[in-house]
Short mmCIF file of C-alpha atoms and ligand atoms in Angstrom, two decimals:
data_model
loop_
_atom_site.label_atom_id
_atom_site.label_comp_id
_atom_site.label_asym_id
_atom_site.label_seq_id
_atom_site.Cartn_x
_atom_site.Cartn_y
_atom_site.Cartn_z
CA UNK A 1 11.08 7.91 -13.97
CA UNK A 2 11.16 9.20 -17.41
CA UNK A 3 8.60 10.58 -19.70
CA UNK A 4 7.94 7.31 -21.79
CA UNK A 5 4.40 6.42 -20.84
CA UNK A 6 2.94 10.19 -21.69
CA UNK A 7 1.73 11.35 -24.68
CA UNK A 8 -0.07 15.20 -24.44
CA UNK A 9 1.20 18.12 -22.55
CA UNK A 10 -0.87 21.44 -21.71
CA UNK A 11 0.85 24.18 -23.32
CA UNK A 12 -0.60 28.14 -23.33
CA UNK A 13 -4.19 26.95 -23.81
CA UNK A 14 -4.15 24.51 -25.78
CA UNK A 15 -3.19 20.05 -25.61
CA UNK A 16 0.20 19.30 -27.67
CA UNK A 17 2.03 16.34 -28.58
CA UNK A 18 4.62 15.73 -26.27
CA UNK A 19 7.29 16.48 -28.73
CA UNK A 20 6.20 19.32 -30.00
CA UNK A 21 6.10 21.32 -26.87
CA UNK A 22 8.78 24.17 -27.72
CA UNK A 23 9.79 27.56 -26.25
CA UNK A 24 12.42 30.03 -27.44
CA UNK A 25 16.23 29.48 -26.09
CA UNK A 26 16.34 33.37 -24.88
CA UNK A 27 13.46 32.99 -22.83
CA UNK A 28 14.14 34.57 -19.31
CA UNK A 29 13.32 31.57 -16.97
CA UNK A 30 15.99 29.73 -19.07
CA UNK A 31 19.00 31.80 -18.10
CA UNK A 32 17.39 32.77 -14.69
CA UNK A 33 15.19 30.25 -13.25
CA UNK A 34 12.65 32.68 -13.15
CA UNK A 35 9.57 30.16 -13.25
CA UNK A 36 7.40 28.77 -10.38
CA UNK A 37 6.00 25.76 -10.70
CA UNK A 38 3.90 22.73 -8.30
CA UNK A 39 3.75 19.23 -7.79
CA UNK A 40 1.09 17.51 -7.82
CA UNK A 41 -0.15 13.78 -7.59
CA UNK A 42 -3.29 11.69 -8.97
CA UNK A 43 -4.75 8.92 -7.53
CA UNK A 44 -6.89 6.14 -8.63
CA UNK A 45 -9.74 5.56 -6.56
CA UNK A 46 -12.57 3.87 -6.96
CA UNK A 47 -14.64 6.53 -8.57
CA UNK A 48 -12.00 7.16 -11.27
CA UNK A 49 -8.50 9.02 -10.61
CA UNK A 50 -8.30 11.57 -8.35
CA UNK A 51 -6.15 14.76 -7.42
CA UNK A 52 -4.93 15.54 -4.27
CA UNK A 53 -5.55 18.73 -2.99
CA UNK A 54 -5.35 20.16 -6.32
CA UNK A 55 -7.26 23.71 -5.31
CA UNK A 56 -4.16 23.93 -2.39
CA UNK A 57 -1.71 23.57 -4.78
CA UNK A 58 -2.83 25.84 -7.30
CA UNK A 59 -3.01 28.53 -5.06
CA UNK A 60 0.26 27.88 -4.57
CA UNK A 61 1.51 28.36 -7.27
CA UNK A 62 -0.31 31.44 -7.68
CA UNK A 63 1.35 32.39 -4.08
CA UNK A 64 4.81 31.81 -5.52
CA UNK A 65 4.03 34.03 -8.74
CA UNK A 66 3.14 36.78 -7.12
CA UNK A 67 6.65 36.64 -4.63
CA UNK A 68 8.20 37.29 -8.31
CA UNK A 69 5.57 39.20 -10.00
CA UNK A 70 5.27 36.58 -12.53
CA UNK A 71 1.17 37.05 -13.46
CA UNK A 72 -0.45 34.02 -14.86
CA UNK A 73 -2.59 34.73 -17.58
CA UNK A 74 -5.21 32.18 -16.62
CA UNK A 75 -7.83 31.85 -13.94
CA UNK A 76 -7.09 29.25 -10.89
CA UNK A 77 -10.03 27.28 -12.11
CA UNK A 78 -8.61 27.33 -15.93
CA UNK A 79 -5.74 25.67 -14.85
CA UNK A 80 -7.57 23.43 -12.97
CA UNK A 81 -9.79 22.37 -15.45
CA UNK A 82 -6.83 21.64 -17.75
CA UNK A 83 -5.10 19.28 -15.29
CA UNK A 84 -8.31 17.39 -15.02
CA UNK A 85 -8.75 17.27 -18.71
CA UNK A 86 -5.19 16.39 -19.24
CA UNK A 87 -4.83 13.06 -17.11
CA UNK A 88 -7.95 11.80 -19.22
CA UNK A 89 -6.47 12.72 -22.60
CA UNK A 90 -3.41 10.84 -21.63
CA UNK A 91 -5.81 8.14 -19.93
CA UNK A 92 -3.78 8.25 -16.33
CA UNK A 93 -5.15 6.06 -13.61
CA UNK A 94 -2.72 7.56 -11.28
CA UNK A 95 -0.02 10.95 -12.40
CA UNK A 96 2.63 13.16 -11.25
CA UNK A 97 1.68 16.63 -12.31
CA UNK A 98 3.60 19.13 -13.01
CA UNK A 99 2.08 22.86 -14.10
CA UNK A 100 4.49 25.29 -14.38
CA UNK A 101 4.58 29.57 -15.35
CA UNK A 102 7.82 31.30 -16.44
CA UNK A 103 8.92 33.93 -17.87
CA UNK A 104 9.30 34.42 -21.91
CA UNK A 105 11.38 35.87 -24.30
CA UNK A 106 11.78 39.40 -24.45
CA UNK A 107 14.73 40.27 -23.47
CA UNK A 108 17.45 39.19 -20.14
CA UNK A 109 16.97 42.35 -18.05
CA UNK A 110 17.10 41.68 -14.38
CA UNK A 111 14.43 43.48 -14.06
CA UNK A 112 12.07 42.20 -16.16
CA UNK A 113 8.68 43.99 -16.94
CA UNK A 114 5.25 43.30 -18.71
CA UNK A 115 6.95 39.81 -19.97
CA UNK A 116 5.12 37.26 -22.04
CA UNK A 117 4.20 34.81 -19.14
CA UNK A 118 4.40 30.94 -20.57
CA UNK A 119 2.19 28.43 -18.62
CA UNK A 120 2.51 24.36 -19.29
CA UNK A 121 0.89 21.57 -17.64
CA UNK A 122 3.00 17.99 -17.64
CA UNK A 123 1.86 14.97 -16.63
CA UNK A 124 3.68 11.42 -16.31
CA UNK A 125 3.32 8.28 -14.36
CA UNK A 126 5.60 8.66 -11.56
CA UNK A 127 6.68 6.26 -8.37
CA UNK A 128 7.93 7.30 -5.08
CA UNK A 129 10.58 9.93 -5.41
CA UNK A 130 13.02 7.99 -3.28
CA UNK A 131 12.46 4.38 -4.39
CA UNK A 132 9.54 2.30 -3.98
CA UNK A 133 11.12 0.24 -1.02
CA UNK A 134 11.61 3.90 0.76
CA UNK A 135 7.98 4.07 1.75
CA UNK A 136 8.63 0.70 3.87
CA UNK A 137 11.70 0.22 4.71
CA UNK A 138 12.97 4.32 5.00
CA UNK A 139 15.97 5.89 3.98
CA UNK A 140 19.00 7.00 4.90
CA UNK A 141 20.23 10.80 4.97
CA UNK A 142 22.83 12.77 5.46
CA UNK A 143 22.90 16.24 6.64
CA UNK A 144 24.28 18.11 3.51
CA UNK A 145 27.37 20.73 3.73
CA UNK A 146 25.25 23.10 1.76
CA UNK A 147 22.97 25.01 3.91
CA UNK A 148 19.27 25.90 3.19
CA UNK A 149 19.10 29.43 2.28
CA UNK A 150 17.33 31.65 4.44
CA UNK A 151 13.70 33.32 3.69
CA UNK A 152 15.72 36.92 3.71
CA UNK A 153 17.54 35.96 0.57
CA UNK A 154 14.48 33.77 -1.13
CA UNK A 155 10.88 33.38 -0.68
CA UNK A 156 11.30 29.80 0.93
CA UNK A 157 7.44 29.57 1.04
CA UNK A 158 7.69 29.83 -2.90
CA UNK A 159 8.31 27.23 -5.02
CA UNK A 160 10.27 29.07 -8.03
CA UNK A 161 12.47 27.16 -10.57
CA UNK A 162 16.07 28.92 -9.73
CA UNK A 163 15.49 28.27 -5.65
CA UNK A 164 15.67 24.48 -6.69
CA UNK A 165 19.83 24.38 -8.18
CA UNK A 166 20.05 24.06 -3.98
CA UNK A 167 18.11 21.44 -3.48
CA UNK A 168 19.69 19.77 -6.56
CA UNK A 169 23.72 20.83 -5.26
CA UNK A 170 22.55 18.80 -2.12
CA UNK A 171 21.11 15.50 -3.12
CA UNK A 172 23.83 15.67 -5.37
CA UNK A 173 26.58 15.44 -2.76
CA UNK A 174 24.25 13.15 -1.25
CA UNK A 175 23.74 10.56 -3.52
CA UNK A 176 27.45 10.86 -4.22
CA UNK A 177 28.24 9.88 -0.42
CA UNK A 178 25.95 6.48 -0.60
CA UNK A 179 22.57 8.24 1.09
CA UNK A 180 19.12 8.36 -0.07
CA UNK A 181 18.81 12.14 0.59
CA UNK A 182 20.10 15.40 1.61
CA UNK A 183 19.10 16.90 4.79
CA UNK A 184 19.69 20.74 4.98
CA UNK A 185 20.31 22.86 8.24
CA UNK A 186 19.22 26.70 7.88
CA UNK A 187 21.63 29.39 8.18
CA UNK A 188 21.63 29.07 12.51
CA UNK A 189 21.88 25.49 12.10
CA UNK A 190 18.76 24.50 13.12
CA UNK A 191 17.24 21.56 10.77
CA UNK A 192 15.35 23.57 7.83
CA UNK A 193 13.79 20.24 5.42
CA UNK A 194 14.67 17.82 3.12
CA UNK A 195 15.82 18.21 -0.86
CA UNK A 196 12.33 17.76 -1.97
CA UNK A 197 10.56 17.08 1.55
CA UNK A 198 9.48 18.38 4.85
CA UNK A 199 10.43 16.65 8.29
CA UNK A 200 8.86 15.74 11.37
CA UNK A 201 10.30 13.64 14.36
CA UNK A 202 8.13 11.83 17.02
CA UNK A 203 9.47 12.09 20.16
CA UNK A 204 7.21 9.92 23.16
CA UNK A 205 4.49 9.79 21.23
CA UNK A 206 4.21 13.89 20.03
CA UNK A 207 4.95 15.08 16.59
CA UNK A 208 7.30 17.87 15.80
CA UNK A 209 7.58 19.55 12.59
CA UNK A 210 9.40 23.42 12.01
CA UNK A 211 7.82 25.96 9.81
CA UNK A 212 8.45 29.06 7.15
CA UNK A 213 10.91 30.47 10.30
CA UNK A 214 13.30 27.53 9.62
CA UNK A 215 13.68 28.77 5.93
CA UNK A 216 11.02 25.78 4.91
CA UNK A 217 8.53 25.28 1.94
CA UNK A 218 5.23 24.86 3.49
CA UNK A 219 4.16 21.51 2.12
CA UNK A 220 0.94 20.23 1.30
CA UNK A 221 1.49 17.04 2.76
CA UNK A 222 2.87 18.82 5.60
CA UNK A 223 -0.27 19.76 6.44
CA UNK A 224 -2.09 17.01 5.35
CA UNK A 225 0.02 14.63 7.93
CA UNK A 226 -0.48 17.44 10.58
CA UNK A 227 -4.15 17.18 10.22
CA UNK A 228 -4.07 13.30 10.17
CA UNK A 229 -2.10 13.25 13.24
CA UNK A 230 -4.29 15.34 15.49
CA UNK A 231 -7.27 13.76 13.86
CA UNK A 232 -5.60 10.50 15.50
CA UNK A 233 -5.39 11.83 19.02
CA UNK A 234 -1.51 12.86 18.65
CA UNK A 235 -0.36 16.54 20.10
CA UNK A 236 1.46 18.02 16.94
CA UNK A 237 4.00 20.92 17.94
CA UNK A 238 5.56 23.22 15.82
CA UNK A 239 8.73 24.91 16.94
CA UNK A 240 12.72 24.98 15.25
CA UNK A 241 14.70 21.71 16.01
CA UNK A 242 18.11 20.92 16.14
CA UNK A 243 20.13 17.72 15.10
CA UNK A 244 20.47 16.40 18.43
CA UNK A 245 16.81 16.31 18.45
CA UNK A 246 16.62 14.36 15.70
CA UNK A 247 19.38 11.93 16.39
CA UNK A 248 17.22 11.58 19.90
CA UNK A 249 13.95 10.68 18.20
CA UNK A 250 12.26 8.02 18.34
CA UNK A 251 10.66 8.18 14.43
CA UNK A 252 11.67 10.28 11.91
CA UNK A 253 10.07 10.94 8.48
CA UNK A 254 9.72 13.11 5.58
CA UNK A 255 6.93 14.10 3.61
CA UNK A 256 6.42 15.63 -0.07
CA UNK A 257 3.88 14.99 -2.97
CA UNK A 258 6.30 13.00 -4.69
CA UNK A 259 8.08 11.44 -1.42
CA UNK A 260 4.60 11.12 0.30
CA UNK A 261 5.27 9.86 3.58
CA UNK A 262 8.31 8.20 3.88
CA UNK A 263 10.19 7.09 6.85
CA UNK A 264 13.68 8.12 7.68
CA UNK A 265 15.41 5.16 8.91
CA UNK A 266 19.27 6.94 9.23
CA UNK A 267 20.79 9.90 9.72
CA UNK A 268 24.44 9.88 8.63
CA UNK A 269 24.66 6.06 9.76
CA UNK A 270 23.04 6.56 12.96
CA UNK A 271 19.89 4.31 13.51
CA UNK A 272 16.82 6.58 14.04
CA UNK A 273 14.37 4.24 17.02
CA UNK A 274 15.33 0.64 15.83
CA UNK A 275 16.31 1.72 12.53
CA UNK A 276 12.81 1.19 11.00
CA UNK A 277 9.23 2.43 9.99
CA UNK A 278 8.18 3.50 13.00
CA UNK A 279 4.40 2.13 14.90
CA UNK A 280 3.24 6.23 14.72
CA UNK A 281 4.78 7.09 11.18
CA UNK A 282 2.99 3.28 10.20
CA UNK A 283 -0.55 4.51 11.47
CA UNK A 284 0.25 8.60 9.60
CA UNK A 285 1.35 6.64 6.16
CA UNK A 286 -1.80 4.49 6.00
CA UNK A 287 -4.14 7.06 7.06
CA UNK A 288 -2.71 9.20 4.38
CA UNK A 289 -2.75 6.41 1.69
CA UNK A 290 -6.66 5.95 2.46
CA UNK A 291 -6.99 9.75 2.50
CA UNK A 292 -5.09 9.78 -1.29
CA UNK A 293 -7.35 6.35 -2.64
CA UNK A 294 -10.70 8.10 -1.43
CA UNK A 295 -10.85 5.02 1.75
CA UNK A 296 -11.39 7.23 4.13
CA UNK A 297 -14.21 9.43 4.02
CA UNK A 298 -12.82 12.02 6.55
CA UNK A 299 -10.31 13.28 3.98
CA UNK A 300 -12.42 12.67 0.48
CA UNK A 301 -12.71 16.95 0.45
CA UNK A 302 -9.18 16.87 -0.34
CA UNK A 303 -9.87 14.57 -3.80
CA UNK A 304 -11.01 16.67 -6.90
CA UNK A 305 -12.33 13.49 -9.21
CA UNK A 306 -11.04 13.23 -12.90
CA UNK A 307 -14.59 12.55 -14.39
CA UNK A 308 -14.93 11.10 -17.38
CA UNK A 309 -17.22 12.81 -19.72
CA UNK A 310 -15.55 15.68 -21.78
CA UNK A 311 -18.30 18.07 -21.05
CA UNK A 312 -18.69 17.13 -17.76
CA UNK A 313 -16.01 19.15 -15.74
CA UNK A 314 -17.00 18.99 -11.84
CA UNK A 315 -13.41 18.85 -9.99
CA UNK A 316 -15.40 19.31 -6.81
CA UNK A 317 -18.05 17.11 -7.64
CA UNK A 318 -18.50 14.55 -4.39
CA UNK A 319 -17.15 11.29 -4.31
CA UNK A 320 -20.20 9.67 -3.03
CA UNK A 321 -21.95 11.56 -6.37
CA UNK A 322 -19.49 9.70 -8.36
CA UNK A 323 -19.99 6.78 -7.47
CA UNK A 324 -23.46 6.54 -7.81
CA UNK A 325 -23.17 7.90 -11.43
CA UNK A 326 -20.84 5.69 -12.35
N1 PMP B 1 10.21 21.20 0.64
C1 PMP B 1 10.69 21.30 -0.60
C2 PMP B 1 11.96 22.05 -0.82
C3 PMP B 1 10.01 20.71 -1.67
O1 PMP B 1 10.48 20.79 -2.91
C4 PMP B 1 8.82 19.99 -1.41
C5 PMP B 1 8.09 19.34 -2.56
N2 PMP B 1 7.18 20.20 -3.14
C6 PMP B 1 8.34 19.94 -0.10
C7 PMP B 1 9.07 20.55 0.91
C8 PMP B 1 7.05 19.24 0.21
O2 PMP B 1 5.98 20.00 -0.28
P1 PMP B 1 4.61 19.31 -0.74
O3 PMP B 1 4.19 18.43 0.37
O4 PMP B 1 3.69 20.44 -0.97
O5 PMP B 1 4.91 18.57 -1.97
#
């Protein structure tokens, strides 16, 4: 999980050694969080590696910027270029990206104006979030004494650095209580989402998932399984839910670019179905792993290719096209 295997970061423009990667210790987003930032994942595929729903994500992160009037001084497609280029500097078959915008140095005012913006791009090899036996077998959560705080006190749909020391004060009391994860109830108690993941619960044989009214972040993957499971036939509702739900169930599981889709087998001890990867949350998990290795052709719009050529930048280029230039 650590940084060992990379060698070049993206840093205001330009590639940098790792190492070398400073900023100032009075910068703003230091004392206050006040950064947004995604994350992303690479695949390999058989045309090269590939990013998943990279334009989504970047206009994400623009999304959250503009909740905090952080302004990026770079295009969407700048920063898209420079992931691309990145994971074939560093040589990645598969990544864990990680662009990120914050505020400089200037000064600490809470109410900062017409700051130097910084804007890095990391990348690392990564594994699943919560273990790589999680995606199999599931995981075990508890529902955390900390709740999720509500969209009228933070831009839930945002994904800014400082929102995160709750998601971090969670799994933290999680982990320290023997469970996998935390899960966190909004400020009415209904469920809001995991640490790091959304939820959805399968009750005979329809999907439920909440949305930005249950204080959530609106994940990528989110909506990638949402497509995928109407694609396969299922009805997909979206309305609040409440614990009892869950603990009623019959599948539970999360999903996250860096949890992908990963089954949740307990909730504080309490078997969800038979306490394991559930038949529907199977057939969601493989359809999205064929979606993420370019398998399926139904989903390959969602892949921006990492080509190889330096001058030959085409994020959207087809993977069919690919593949016959390889
Ligand atoms: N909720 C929170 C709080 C998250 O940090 C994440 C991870 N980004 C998600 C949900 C899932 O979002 P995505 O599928 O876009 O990664």
């Amino acid at each position: 999980m650590g940084f060992d295997n990379t060698k070049l970061l993206w840093m205001n423009g330009e590639f940098v050694e790792w190492d070398k990667a400073t900023f100032h210790v009075s910068a703003h987003a230091l004392h206050y969080g006040s950064g947004v930032f995604e994350g992303i994942r690479c695949y390999e595929t058989s045309a090269g590696p590939a990013v998943f729903r990279l334009d989504a994500h970047i206009q994400r992160l623009y999304t959250s910027a503009s909740f905090y009037g952080i302004e990026i001084p770079y295009a969407q497609s700048e920063l898209e270029k420079a992931i691309c280029r990145l994971i074939r500097l560093n040589g990645f078959k598969d990544c864990y990206i990680r662009p990120i915008c914050f505020l400089g140095s200037q000064n600490l005012s809470l109410n900062p104006r017409n700051f130097p913006v910084e804007a890095a791009i990391l990348a690392w090899s990564w594994g699943s979030l919560l273990g790589a036996e999680s995606i199999e077998k599931g995981v075990r959560v508890t529902v955390s004494p900390y709740q999720k705080f509500h969209s009228s006190m933070m831009p839930t749909t945002a994904k800014a650095c400082g929102q995160y020391l709750n998601s971090i004060i969670a799994v933290r009391d999680a982990v320290g209580r023997g469970f996998d994860e935390a899960l966190l109830l909004d400020k009415d108690g209904f469920i809001a989402e995991g640490a790091g993941e959304n939820l959805f619960l399968i009750k005979d044989e329809t999907i439920f998932t909440n949305d930005e009214t249950s204080s959530i972040l609106l994940g990528i993957t989110r909506d990638s399984a949402i497509q995928i499971a109407k694609d396969m036939g299922y009805k997909v509702e979206v309305n609040k839910f409440r614990l009892e739900d869950l603990l009623d169930a019959d599948e539970v599981f999360f999903t996250g670019t860096a949890a992908e889709v990963t089954p949740v087998r307990e909730v504080d001890d309490k078997a969800i179905g038979n306490g394991k990867c559930g038949a529907i949350t199977k057939k969601i998990q493989q359809t999205f792993f064929a979606a993420t290795s370019g398998e399926e052709k139904r989903y390959q719009h969602w892949l921006s290719f990492v080509t190889r050529k330096e001058n030959d930048f085409t994020p959207h280029l087809s993977f069919q096209t690919l593949i016959e230039n390889r």
